[in-house]
Coordinates of C-alpha atoms in Angstrom, one line a residue:
M1 CA 13.7 4.3 0.3
T2 CA 10.0 5.8 0.4
Y3 CA 6.9 4.6 -0.5
K4 CA 3.4 6.7 -1.7
Y5 CA 0.9 5.4 -3.0
F6 CA -1.2 7.3 -4.8
G7 CA -4.6 6.9 -7.4
A8 CA -4.8 7.8 -11.6
P9 CA -6.8 7.0 -14.0
D10 CA -4.5 5.2 -16.2
R11 CA -0.8 4.6 -16.3
A12 CA -0.2 7.7 -18.5
T13 CA -1.7 9.4 -15.5
A14 CA -0.3 8.3 -13.1
A15 CA 4.0 8.2 -15.9
R16 CA 2.9 12.0 -15.5
V17 CA 2.3 12.4 -11.7
P18 CA 5.6 12.8 -10.6
T19 CA 7.5 15.1 -12.6
A20 CA 3.7 17.0 -12.2
L21 CA 3.6 17.5 -8.2
G22 CA 6.9 16.1 -7.6
P23 CA 7.5 14.0 -4.1
G24 CA 5.6 15.9 -1.5
G25 CA 2.6 16.7 -3.2
L26 CA 1.9 12.8 -3.7
G27 CA 0.1 10.5 -1.1
L28 CA -2.4 8.7 0.8
D29 CA -4.5 10.2 2.8
A30 CA -3.5 9.8 5.9
G31 CA -6.4 9.3 8.6
E32 CA -5.3 8.6 11.6
L33 CA -2.7 6.5 10.9
G34 CA 0.1 8.2 11.7
S35 CA -1.2 8.0 15.7
L36 CA -1.3 3.5 15.3
G37 CA 1.2 2.4 17.7
R38 CA 3.9 0.7 16.2
L39 CA 2.4 1.6 12.7
G40 CA 4.6 4.8 13.4
D41 CA 7.5 3.2 13.3
L42 CA 6.4 2.6 9.2
M43 CA 4.8 5.0 7.4
E44 CA 5.1 9.0 8.6
T45 CA 3.4 11.7 7.8
S46 CA 3.7 14.7 5.7
G47 CA 3.9 17.9 6.4
S48 CA 2.0 18.7 3.7
P49 CA -1.8 20.7 4.2
N50 CA -3.3 16.6 2.3
G51 CA -2.5 15.1 5.4
H52 CA -0.4 13.1 2.8
L53 CA 1.7 9.3 3.5
S54 CA 4.5 8.6 3.4
T55 CA 5.4 4.6 4.1
K56 CA 8.6 2.3 4.6
I57 CA 6.4 -0.5 3.8
K58 CA 7.4 -2.0 0.5
P59 CA 4.5 -2.0 -2.4
E60 CA 5.7 -5.9 -3.1
T61 CA 5.4 -6.4 0.8
M62 CA 2.1 -5.3 0.6
S63 CA 0.9 -7.3 -2.1
A64 CA 2.1 -10.4 -0.3
M65 CA 0.2 -9.7 2.4
V66 CA -2.5 -9.4 0.8
L67 CA -2.6 -12.5 -1.6
T68 CA -0.7 -14.8 1.3
G69 CA -3.1 -13.2 4.3
I70 CA -6.4 -12.8 2.7
Q71 CA -6.0 -15.1 -0.6
G72 CA -4.1 -18.0 -0.1
V73 CA -1.2 -17.4 -2.1
P74 CA 1.6 -19.4 -1.6
L75 CA 5.0 -15.9 -1.3
H76 CA 6.5 -17.9 -3.8
Q77 CA 3.8 -17.3 -6.2
V78 CA 3.1 -13.9 -5.7
P79 CA 3.2 -12.0 -8.9
P80 CA 5.5 -9.4 -9.5
L81 CA 4.2 -5.4 -9.7
E82 CA 3.7 -3.2 -13.0
L83 CA 6.1 -1.8 -13.5
V84 CA 5.5 1.9 -15.9
V85 CA 8.9 4.4 -15.2
L86 CA 11.9 3.6 -14.5
H87 CA 13.4 6.6 -14.1
P88 CA 17.3 7.4 -12.1
D89 CA 15.6 9.9 -9.5
Y90 CA 12.6 7.7 -8.9
A91 CA 10.3 4.9 -10.1
V92 CA 7.4 4.4 -10.6
V93 CA 4.9 1.0 -9.8
Q94 CA 1.5 -0.4 -10.6
L95 CA -0.8 -2.4 -8.2
P96 CA -2.1 -4.9 -9.9
S97 CA -5.9 -5.8 -9.9
T98 CA -5.0 -9.5 -8.2
V99 CA -3.9 -8.1 -5.5
V100 CA -6.4 -4.4 -5.6
E101 CA -9.2 -6.4 -5.1
P102 CA -9.9 -9.2 -3.1
L103 CA -8.1 -6.6 -0.4
R104 CA -11.2 -4.5 -2.0
K105 CA -13.1 -7.4 -1.6
A106 CA -11.9 -8.3 1.8
D107 CA -14.0 -9.1 5.1
E108 CA -13.2 -8.3 8.7
T109 CA -11.9 -11.6 9.0
E110 CA -9.8 -11.9 6.6
L111 CA -8.2 -9.2 6.8
G112 CA -7.7 -9.5 11.0
A113 CA -6.3 -13.0 9.5
A114 CA -4.0 -12.0 7.0
A115 CA -3.3 -9.4 9.3
F116 CA -2.5 -12.1 12.9
I117 CA -0.1 -14.4 9.5
W118 CA 2.5 -11.0 8.5
S119 CA 2.2 -10.4 13.3
T120 CA 4.2 -13.7 13.1
V121 CA 6.7 -13.3 11.3
P122 CA 10.4 -13.1 12.6
D123 CA 10.9 -9.2 13.3
R124 CA 7.0 -8.7 14.3
R125 CA 6.0 -9.2 18.2
G126 CA 2.7 -10.8 18.4
P127 CA -0.4 -9.4 18.1
R128 CA -0.1 -5.8 19.1
D129 CA 1.8 -6.5 15.5
A130 CA -1.6 -8.0 14.3
F131 CA -3.5 -5.2 15.1
V132 CA -1.3 -2.7 14.0
I133 CA -1.3 -4.2 10.3
Y134 CA -4.2 -5.5 10.9
S135 CA -5.8 -1.4 10.6
M136 CA -2.8 0.1 8.0
L137 CA -4.9 -2.9 5.9
H138 CA -8.4 -1.8 6.5
E139 CA -7.2 1.8 5.9
W140 CA -5.1 1.2 2.3
Q141 CA -8.8 -1.6 1.4
D142 CA -10.3 2.0 2.0
F143 CA -7.6 4.0 0.2
A144 CA -8.2 1.6 -2.2
N145 CA -12.7 1.4 -2.6
R146 CA -12.2 5.0 -3.2
L147 CA -10.0 4.5 -5.6
H148 CA -12.5 2.5 -7.1
D149 CA -15.4 5.0 -6.9
A150 CA -13.6 6.8 -8.5
G151 CA -12.6 5.6 -11.8
H152 CA -8.9 5.4 -10.4
Q153 CA -6.1 2.1 -9.7
L154 CA -4.0 2.2 -7.7
Y155 CA 0.1 3.0 -8.1
C156 CA 2.9 3.6 -5.5
L157 CA 5.6 6.0 -6.4
V158 CA 9.4 4.7 -4.3
W159 CA 13.0 7.6 -4.3
P160 CA 14.9 7.2 -2.1

């Protein structure tokens, strides 16, 4: 599965994005994400001139990272994503404001704590992964703030 995060002003616009642009035309501007150590295992930049980002990180995992690590919400209480479109070839989900707002407002200490918590998951390698996760959360935070400033909400396109 591939996941591309993007912004749209509303659900109706987000629902039209996959058909208007196709999977290669969406995504978060990658910036330096593709070169951040082990993050390269999780993310890959596409060949597009805009440096769009595809990620192997599920939006459910991103939501859980934010809510458990920053807000202290127990994992079993992380709310489901909001389905916008379910198509045989793709799906579009919206990350709820209960995830995006805490991410946008988190300070460096909260991002670091969330990264450390998630670096202790059994398949992670400790401090190196904590730094990589911290960098990823910071980039997602910057992206969420840019979307907010533009009046957009955060969505994710999911396709095989």
